[in-house]
Coordinates of C-alpha atoms in Angstrom, one line a residue:
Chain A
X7 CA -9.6 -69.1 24.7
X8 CA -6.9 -70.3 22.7
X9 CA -5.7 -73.8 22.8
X10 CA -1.3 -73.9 23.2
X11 CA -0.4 -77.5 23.1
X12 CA 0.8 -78.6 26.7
X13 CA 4.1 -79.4 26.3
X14 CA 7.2 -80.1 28.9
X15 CA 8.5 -77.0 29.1
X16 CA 4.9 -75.4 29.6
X17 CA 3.6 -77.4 32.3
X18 CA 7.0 -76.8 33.8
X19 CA 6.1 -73.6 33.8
X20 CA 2.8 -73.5 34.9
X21 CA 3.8 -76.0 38.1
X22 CA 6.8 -73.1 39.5
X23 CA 4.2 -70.3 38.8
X24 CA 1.7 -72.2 41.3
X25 CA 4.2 -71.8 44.0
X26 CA 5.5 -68.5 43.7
X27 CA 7.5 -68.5 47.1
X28 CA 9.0 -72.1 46.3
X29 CA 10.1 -71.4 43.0
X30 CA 11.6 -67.7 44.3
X31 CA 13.2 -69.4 47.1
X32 CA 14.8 -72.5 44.8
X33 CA 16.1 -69.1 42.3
X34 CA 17.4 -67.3 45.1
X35 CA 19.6 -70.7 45.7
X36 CA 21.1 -71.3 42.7
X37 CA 21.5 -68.0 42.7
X38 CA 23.7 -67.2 45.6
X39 CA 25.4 -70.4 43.9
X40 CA 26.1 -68.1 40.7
X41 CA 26.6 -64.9 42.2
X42 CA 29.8 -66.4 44.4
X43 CA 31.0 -68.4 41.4
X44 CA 31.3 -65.3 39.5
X45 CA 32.6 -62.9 42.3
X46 CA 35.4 -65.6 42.9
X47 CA 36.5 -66.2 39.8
X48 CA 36.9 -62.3 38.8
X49 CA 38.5 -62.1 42.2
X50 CA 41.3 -65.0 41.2
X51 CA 42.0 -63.7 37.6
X52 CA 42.0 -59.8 38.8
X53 CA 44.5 -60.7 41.4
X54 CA 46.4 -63.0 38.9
X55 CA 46.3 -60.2 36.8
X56 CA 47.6 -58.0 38.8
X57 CA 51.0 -60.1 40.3
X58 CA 51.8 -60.8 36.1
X59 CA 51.5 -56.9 35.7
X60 CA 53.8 -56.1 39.0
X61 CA 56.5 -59.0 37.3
X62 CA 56.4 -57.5 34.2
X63 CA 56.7 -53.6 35.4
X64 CA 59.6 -54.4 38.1
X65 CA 62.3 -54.8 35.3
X66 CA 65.2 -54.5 38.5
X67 CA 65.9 -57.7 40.3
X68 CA 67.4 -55.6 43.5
X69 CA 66.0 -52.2 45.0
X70 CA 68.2 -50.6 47.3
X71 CA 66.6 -47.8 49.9
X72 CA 68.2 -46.7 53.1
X73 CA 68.0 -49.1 55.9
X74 CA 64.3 -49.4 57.5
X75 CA 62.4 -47.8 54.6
X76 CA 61.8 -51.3 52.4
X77 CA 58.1 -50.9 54.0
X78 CA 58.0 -47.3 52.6
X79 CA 59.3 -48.4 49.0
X80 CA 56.9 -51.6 49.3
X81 CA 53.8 -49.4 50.1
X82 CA 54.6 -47.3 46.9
X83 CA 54.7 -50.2 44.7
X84 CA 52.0 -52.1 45.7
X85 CA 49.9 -49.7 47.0
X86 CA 50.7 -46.3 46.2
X87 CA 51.3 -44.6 49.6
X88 CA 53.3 -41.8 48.5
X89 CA 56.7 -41.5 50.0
X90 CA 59.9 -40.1 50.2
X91 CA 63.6 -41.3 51.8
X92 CA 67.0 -40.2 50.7
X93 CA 70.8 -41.2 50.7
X94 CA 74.0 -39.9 49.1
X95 CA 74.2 -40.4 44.9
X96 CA 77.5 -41.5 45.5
X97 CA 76.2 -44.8 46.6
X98 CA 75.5 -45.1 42.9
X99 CA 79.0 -44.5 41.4
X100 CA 80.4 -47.2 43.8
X101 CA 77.7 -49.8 43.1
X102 CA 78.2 -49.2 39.5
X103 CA 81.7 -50.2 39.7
X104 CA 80.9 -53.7 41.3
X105 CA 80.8 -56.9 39.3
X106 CA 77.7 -58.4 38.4
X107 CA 75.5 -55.9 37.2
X108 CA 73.9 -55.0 34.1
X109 CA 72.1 -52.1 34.8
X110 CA 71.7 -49.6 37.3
X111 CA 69.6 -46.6 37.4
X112 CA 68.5 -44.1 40.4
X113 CA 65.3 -42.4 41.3
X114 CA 64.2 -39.9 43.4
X115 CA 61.2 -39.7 45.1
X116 CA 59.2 -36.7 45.9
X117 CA 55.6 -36.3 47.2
X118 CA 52.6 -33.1 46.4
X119 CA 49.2 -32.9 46.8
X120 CA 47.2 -33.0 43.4
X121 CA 46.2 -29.6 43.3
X122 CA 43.9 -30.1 40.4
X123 CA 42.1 -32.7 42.4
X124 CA 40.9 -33.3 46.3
X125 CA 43.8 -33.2 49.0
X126 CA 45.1 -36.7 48.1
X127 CA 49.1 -36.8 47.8
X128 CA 50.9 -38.1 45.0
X129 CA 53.8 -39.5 44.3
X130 CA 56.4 -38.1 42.3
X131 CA 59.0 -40.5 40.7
X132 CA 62.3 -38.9 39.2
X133 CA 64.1 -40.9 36.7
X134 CA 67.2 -40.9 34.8
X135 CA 66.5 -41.1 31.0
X136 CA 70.5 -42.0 30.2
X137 CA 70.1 -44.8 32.3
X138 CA 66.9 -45.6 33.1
X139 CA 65.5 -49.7 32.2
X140 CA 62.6 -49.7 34.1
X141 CA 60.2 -46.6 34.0
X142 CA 61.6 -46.3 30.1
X143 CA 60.0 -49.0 28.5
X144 CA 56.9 -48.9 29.9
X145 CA 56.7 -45.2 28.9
X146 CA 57.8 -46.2 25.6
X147 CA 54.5 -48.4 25.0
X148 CA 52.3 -45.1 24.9
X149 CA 54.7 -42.3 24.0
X150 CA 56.8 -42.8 21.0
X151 CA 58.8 -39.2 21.7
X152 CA 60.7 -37.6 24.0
X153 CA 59.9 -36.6 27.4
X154 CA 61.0 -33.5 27.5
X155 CA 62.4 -31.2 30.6
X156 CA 59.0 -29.6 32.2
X157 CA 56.9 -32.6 30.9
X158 CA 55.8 -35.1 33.0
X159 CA 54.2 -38.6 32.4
X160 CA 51.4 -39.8 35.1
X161 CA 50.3 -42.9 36.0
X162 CA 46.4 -44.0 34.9
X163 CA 44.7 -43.1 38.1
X164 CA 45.9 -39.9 38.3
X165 CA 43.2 -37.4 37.4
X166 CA 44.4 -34.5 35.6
X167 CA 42.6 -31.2 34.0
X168 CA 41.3 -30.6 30.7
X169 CA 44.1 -28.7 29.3
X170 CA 46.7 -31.6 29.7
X171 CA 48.5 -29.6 32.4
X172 CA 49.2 -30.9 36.5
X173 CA 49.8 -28.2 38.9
X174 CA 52.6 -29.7 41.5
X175 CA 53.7 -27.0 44.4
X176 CA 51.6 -24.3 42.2
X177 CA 53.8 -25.3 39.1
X178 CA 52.0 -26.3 36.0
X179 CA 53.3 -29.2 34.6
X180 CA 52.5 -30.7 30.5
X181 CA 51.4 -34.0 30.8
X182 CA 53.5 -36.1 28.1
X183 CA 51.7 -39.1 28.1
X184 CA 49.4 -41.2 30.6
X185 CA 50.8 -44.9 31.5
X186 CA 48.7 -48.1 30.6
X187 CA 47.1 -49.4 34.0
X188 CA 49.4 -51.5 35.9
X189 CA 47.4 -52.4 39.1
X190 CA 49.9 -51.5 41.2
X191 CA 50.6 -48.3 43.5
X192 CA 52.4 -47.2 40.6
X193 CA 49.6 -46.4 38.9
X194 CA 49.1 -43.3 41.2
X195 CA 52.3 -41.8 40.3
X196 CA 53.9 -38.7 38.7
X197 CA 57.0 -39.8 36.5
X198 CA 59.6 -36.8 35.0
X199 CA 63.3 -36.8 34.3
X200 CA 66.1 -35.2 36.5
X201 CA 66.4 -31.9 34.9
X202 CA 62.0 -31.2 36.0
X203 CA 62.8 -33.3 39.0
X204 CA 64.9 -30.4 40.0
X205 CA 62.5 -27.8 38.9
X206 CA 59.6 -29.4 41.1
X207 CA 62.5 -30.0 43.6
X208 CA 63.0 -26.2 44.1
X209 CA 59.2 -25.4 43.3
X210 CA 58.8 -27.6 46.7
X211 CA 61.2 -25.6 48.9
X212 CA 59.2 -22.3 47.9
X213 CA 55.8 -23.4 49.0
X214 CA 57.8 -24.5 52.4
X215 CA 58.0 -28.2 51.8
X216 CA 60.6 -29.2 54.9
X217 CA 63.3 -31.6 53.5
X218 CA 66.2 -32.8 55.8
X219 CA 69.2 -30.8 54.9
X220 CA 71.7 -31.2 52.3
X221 CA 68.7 -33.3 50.5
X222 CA 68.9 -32.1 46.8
X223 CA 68.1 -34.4 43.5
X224 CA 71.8 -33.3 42.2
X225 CA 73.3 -35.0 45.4
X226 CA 70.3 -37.2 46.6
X227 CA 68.8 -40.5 45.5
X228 CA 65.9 -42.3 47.0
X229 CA 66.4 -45.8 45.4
X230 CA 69.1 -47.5 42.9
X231 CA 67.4 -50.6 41.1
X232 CA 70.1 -52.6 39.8
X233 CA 69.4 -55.3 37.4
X234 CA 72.1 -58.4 37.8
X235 CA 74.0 -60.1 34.7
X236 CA 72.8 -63.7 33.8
X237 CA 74.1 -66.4 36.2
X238 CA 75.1 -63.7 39.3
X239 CA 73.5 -65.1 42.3
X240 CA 71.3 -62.5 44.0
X241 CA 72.1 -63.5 47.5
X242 CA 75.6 -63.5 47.0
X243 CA 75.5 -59.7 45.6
X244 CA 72.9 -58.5 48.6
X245 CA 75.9 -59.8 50.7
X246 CA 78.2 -57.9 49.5
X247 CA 75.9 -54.6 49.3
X248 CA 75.5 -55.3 53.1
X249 CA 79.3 -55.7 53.9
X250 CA 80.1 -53.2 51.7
X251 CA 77.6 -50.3 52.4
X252 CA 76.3 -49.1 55.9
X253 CA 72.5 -47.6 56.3
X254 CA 71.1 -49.2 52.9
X255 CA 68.6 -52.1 52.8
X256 CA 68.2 -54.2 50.1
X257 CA 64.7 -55.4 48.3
X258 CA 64.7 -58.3 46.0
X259 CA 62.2 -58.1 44.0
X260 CA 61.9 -62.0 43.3
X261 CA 61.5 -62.0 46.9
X262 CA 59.0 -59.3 47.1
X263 CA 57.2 -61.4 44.2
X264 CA 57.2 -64.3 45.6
X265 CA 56.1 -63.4 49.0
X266 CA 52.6 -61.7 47.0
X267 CA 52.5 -64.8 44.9
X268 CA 51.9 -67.0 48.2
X269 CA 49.8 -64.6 49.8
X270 CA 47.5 -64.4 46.3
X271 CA 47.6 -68.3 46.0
X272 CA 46.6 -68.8 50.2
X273 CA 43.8 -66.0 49.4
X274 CA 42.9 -67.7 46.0
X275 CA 42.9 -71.4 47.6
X276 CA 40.1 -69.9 50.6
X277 CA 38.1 -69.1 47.4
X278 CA 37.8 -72.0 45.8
X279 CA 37.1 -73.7 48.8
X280 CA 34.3 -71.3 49.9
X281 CA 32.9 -71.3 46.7
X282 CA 33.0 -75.6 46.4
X283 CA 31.0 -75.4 50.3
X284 CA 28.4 -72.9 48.6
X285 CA 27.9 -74.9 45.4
X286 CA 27.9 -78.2 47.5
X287 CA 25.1 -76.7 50.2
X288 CA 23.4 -75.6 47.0
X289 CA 23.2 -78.9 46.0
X290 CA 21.8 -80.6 48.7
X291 CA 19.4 -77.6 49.7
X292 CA 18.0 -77.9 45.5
X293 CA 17.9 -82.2 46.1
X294 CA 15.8 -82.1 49.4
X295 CA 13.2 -79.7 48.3
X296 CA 13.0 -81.2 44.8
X297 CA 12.7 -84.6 46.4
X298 CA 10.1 -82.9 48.7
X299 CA 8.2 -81.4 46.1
X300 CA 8.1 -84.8 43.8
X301 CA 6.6 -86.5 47.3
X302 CA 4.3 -84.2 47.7
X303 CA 3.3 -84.2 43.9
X304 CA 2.4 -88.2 44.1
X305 CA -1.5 -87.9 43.2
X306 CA -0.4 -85.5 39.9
X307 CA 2.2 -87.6 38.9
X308 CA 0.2 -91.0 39.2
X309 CA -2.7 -89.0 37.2
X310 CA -0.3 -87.7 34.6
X311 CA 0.6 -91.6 34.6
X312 CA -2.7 -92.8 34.3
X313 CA -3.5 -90.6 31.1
X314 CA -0.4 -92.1 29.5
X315 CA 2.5 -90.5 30.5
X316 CA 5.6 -92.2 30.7
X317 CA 8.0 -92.3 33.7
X318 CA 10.8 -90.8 30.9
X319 CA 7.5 -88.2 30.9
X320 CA 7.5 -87.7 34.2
X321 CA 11.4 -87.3 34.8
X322 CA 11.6 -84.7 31.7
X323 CA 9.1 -82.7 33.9
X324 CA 11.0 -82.7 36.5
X325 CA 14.4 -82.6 35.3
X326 CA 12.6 -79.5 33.1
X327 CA 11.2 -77.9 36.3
X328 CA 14.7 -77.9 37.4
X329 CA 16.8 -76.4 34.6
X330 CA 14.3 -73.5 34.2
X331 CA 14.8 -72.9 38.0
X332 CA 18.6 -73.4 37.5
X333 CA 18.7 -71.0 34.5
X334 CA 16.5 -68.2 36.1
X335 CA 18.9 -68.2 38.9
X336 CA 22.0 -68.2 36.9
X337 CA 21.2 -65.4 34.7
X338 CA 20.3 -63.6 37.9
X339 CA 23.0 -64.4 39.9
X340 CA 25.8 -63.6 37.3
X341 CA 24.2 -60.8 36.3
X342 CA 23.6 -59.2 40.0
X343 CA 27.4 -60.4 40.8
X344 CA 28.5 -58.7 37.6
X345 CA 27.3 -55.7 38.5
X346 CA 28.7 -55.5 42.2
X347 CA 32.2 -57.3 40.8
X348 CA 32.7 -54.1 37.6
X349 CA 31.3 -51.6 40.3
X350 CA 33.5 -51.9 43.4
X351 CA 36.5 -53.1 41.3
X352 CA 38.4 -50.3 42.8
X353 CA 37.8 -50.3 46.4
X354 CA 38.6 -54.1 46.1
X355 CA 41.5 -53.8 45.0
X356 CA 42.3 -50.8 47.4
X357 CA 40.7 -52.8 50.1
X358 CA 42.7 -56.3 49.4
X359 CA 46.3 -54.1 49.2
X360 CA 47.8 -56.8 46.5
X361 CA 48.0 -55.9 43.0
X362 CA 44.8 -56.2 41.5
X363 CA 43.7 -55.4 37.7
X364 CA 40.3 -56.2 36.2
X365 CA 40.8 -58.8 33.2
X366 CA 39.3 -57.5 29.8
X367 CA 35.4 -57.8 28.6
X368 CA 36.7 -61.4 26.8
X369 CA 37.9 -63.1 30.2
X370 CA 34.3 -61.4 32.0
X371 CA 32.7 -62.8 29.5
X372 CA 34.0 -66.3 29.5
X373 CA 33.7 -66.0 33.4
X374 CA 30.3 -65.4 33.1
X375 CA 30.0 -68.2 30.9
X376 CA 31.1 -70.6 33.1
X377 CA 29.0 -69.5 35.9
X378 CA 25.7 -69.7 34.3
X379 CA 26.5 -73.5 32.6
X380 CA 27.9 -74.4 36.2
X381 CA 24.4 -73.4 37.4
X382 CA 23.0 -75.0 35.0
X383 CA 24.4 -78.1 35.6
X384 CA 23.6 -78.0 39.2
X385 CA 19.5 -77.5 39.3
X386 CA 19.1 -81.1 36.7
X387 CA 21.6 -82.5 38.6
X388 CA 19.8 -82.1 42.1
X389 CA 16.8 -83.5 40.6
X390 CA 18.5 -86.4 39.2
X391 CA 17.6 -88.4 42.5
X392 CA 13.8 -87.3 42.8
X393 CA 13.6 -88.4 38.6
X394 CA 15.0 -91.6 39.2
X395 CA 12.3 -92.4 42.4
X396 CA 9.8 -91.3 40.2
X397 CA 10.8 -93.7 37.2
X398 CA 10.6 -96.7 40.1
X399 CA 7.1 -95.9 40.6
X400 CA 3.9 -98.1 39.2
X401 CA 0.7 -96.3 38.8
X402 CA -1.1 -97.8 41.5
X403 CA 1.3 -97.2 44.3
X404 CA 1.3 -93.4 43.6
X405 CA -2.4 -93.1 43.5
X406 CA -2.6 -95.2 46.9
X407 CA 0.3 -93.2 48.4
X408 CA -1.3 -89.7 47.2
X409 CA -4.8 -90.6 48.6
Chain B
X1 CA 0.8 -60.6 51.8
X2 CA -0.3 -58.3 48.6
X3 CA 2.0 -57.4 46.2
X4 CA 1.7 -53.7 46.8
X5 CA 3.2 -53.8 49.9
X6 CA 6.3 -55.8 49.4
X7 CA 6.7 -53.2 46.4
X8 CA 6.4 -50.8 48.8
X9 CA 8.9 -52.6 51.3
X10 CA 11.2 -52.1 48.3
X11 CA 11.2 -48.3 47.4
X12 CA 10.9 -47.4 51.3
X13 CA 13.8 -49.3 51.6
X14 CA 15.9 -48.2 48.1
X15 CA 14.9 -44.9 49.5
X16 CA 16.7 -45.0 53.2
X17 CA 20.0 -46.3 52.0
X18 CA 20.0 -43.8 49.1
X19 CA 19.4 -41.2 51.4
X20 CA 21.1 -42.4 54.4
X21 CA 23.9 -44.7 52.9
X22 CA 25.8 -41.6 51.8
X23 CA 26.3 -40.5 55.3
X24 CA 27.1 -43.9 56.6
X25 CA 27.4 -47.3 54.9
X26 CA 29.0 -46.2 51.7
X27 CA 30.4 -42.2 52.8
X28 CA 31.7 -39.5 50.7
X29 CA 34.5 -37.9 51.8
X30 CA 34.8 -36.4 55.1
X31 CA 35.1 -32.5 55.1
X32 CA 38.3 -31.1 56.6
X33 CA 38.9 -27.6 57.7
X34 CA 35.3 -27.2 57.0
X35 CA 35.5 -27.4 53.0
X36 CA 32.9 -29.5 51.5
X37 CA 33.8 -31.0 48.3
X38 CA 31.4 -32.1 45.4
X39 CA 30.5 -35.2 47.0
X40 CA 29.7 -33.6 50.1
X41 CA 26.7 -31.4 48.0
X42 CA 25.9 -34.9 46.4
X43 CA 24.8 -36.5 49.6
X44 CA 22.9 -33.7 50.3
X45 CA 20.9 -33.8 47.5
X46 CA 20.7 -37.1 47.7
X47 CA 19.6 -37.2 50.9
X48 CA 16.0 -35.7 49.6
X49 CA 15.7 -38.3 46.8
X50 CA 16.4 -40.4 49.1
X51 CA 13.4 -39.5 51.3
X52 CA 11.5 -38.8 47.7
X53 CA 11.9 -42.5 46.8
X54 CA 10.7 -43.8 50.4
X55 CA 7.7 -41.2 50.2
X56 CA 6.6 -43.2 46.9
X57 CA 7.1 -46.5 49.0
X58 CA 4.6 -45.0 51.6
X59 CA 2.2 -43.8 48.7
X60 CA 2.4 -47.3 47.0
X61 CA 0.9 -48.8 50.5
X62 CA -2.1 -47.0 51.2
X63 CA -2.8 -46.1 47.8
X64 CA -6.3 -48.5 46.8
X65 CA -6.3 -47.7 42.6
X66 CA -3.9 -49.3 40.0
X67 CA -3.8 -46.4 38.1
X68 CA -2.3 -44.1 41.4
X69 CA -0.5 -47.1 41.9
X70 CA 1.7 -46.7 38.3
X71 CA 1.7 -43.3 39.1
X72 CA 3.6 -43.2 41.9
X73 CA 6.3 -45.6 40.3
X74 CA 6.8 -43.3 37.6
X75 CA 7.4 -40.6 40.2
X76 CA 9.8 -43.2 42.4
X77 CA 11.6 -44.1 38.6
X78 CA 11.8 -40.5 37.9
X79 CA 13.7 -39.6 41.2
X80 CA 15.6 -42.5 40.8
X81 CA 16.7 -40.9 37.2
X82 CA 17.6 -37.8 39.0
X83 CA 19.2 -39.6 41.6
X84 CA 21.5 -41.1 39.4
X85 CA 22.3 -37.8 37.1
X86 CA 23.0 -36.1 40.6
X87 CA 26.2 -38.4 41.4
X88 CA 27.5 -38.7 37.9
X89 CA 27.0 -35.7 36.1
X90 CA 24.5 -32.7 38.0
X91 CA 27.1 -32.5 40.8
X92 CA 29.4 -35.7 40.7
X93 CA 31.7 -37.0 43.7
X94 CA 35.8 -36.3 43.4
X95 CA 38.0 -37.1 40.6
X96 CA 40.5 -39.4 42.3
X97 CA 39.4 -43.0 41.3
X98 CA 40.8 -44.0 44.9
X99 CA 38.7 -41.7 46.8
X100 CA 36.1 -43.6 48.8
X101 CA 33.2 -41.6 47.0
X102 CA 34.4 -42.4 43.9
X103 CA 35.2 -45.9 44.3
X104 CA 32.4 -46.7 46.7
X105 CA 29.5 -44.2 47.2
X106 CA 28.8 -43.5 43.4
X107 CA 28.4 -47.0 41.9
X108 CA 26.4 -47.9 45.0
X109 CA 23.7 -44.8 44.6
X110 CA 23.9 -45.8 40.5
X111 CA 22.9 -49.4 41.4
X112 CA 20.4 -48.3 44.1
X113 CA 18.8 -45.8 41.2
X114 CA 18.8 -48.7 38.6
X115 CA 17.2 -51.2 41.0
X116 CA 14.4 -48.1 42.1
X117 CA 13.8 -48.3 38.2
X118 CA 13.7 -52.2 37.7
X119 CA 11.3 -52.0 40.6
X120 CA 9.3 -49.5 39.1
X121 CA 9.1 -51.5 35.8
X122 CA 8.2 -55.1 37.1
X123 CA 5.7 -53.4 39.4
X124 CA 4.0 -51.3 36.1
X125 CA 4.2 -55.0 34.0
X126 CA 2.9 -56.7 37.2
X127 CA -0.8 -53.9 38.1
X128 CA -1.0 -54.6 33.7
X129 CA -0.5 -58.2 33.9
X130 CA -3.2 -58.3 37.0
X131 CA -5.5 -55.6 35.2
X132 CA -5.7 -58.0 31.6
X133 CA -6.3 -61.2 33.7
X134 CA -9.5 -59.6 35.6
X135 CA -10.1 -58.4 32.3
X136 CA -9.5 -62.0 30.5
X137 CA -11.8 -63.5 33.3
X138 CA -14.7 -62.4 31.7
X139 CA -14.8 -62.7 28.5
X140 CA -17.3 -62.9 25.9
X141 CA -18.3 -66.1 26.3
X142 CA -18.2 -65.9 29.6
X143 CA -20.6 -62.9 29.4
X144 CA -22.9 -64.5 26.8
X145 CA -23.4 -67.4 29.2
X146 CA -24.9 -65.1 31.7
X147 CA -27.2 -63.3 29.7

């Protein structure tokens, strides 16, 4: 047999492996600790994520739709519900001539069913290159050329074939470019200019597509995003839109913002505080057994005494006992929450119906990070109490108490 | 309780959901107008792994030698492979990211399949681990004192 020197960390060891169904249970604990430290925090940043990507993406500071349809616009957004709406273009020309504004650009919105892919309906989005600021720029990030009439650019969830080619009302479409993830409904869009707009337009009518009449993209829009000059009051222009125009709504998008800011800071407050009632349970649950199992240790301890060991000894063992318990479980838990977190990303972001984007490998990583050294911290840290009982202790009273 | 039969609590158990789960818990895509899609033949096929992988669980229970024991894992790991293959590549589920197969019933039959093979590998370590400590029990010494 050979002889391994009996250190700390060994007999540490040696004392979980004795109770199999203890030492599982106290994993399992810090565990559950890890798992929901992990899960909350890529929650948090995904959603963070997500609201900075929707600010940066929505370059208008007012949407106008016809009155009744902001939920419509709102679902496509935020969560991709294809839809369609439409009022007169001349709307447009009249806005345009109002003070205040910078820019202003219409689209028109169309829906079809992904022909290349299951019987899932996509939005189309038709935009005017001449005076388009807000599809444009995002476009530009991927595709440094043209997109030219019969080419269309689609959003990153959109699946397309192998020969770079959509098929929209039995049309085949080139795909120009595929947009960078936004983790908004936008990402489950079809973008093309006017002139293909048209084309898939009349491509609709022939396979029987109903649209109310006199609806055409040469006389139709579906929104107008307007972006404002420096200094003009929002409110004050959404006034005068209303006094001025009957039948149109208008979304501000600060508004719109806002309203998912408080909604992801209410949702991201209710995790911190389940996940602070976890950790704290966690806690007390690892400092009663821990204190249980140095009771019920008394004889060993007052033996290990009485062959020299000092109570520093005894506390190392202890405190040792607990950080090998503490880093089983985190490694476990991080890992197992990892997994389920990168899995389901998508039908939690579907399923939470806020903008919601994954961070990158460095922010998982770092997450990660944090989780195991918080678990870490917590397995020494409920056995600080049962170390410091044990460093109180004489010899004698343990080997009477024990007997 | 011996350790064989909370290993076989496990695969019995990895076996149900993988079989049942894509009918229920974590469903492909409903048919409509009576067209089944890829993820409709996954579940199918799945279904039988599914019942594969419990079938091992049984075998591990009543089955008294370590070597059928390791057997019988390999089997369990090697329709767990299958399993896996079957909803990502062999057949797949539908292309839309969105689509509740997709987003849902695939990672959920890929971690049910990886956790059939973690199983299958602490269980193989484990009847080893057990078979070199009887071994280690007696040893030569051990032995020499007898004789």
């Amino acid at each position: 047999m050979r002889n391994r020197p009996l250190t700390t960390f060994r007999l540490s060891l040696e004392n979980l492996k004795r109770k199999p169904l203890r030492t599982a249970g106290l994993i399992v604990i810090v565990s559950l600790t890890a798992f929901v430290i992990f899960a909350g925090g890529i929650l948090s940043a995904s959603m963070e994520n997500g609201l900075g990507s929707l600010r940066e993406r929505l370059g208008a500071d007012l949407m106008i739709v016809p009155t009744g349809y902001d939920e419509g616009a709102e679902g496509i957004i935020l969560r991709g519900e294809p839809a369609y709406f439409y009022f007169d273009k001349s709307v447009e020309e009249q806005l345009a001539g109002m003070d205040g504004i910078k820019n202003i650009s219409s689209q028109f919105f169309l829906t079809s069913l992904n022909q290349d892919c299951c019987d899932v309906p996509v939005q189309i989005i038709g935009y005017d290159p001449g005076t388009d600021f807000s599809i444009s720029p995002w476009i530009s990030e991927v595709y440094d050329d043209t997109v030219n009439d019969g080419e269309i650019v689609i959003g990153s969830d959109i699946t397309a074939d192998t020969d770079n080619q959509l098929k929209l009302f039995n049309e085949e479409y080139r795909i120009a470019a595929r947009l960078e993830e936004t983790g908004t409904g936008l990402d489950q869009a079809v973008y093309a200019n006017m002139n293909t707009i048209n084309d898939i337009f009349s491509a609709a009518k022939k396979s029987n597509f109903s649209f109310i009449e006199k609806t055409d993209p040469r006389s139709s829009v579906s929104s107008i995003l307007i972006k404002l000059e420096d200094g003009c009051d929002p409110e004050v222009f959404t006034r005068n839109i209303r006094s001025s125009f009957d039948g149109l709504q208008v979304i501000r998008t600060k508004s719109m913002i806002n309203d998912i800011a408080d909604n992801l800071n209410a949702f991201i407050g209710i995790i911190s505080v389940f996940v602070l009632i976890i950790a704290v349970i966690a806690l007390l649950m690892l400092t009663f057994v821990f204190s249980m199992m140095a009771n019920e240790r008394k004889k060993e301890f007052a033996i290990l005494r009485a062959l020299g060991a000092s109570c520093a000894k005894l506390s190392r063992l202890v405190f040792c006992e607990a950080a090998i318990v503490s880093a089983a479980g985190g490694i476990l838990g991080t890992g197992v929450s990892m997994v389920f977190a990168l899995s389901f990303s998508t039908w939690t972001g579907d399923s939470l119906n806020l903008p919601y984007m994954q961070p990158g490998a460095d922010a998982i990583i770092i997450l990660a990070a944090a989780a195991i050294i918080i678990s870490l911290v917590l397995g020494p840290l409920a056995a600080v109490y049962a170390a410091a009982r044990l460093s109180r202790r004489e010899v004698s009273d343990m080997l009477r108490e024990g007997e | 309780m011996k350790a064989k039969y909370i290993f076989a609590f496990l695969y019995i158990a990895a076996g149900l959901l993988i079989a049942i789960g894509p009918m229920s818990i974590f469903h492909v895509c409903i048919p409509e107008d009576g067209r089944l899609m890829l993820c409709n033949y996954t579940a199918r096929v799945e279904f039988v792994l599914g019942i594969e992988i419990s079938a091992a669980g049984i075998l591990t229970a009543v089955q008294k030698t370590d070597e059928l024991q390791e057997i019988t894992g390999v089997f369990a790991a090697l329709a767990a492979i299958t399993e896996m293959l079957v909803a990502d590549v062999l057949v797949g589920v539908c292309e839309n990211v969105h689509m509740h197969c997709h987003a849902v019933a695939r990672p959920a039959l890929n971690i049910l399949g990886a956790s059939v093979l973690i199983i299958t590998v602490i269980r193989i370590i484990q009847l080893r681990a057990k078979g070199g400590s009887e071994r280690e029990e007696q040893t030569p010494d051990d032995i020499q004192a007898f004789t």
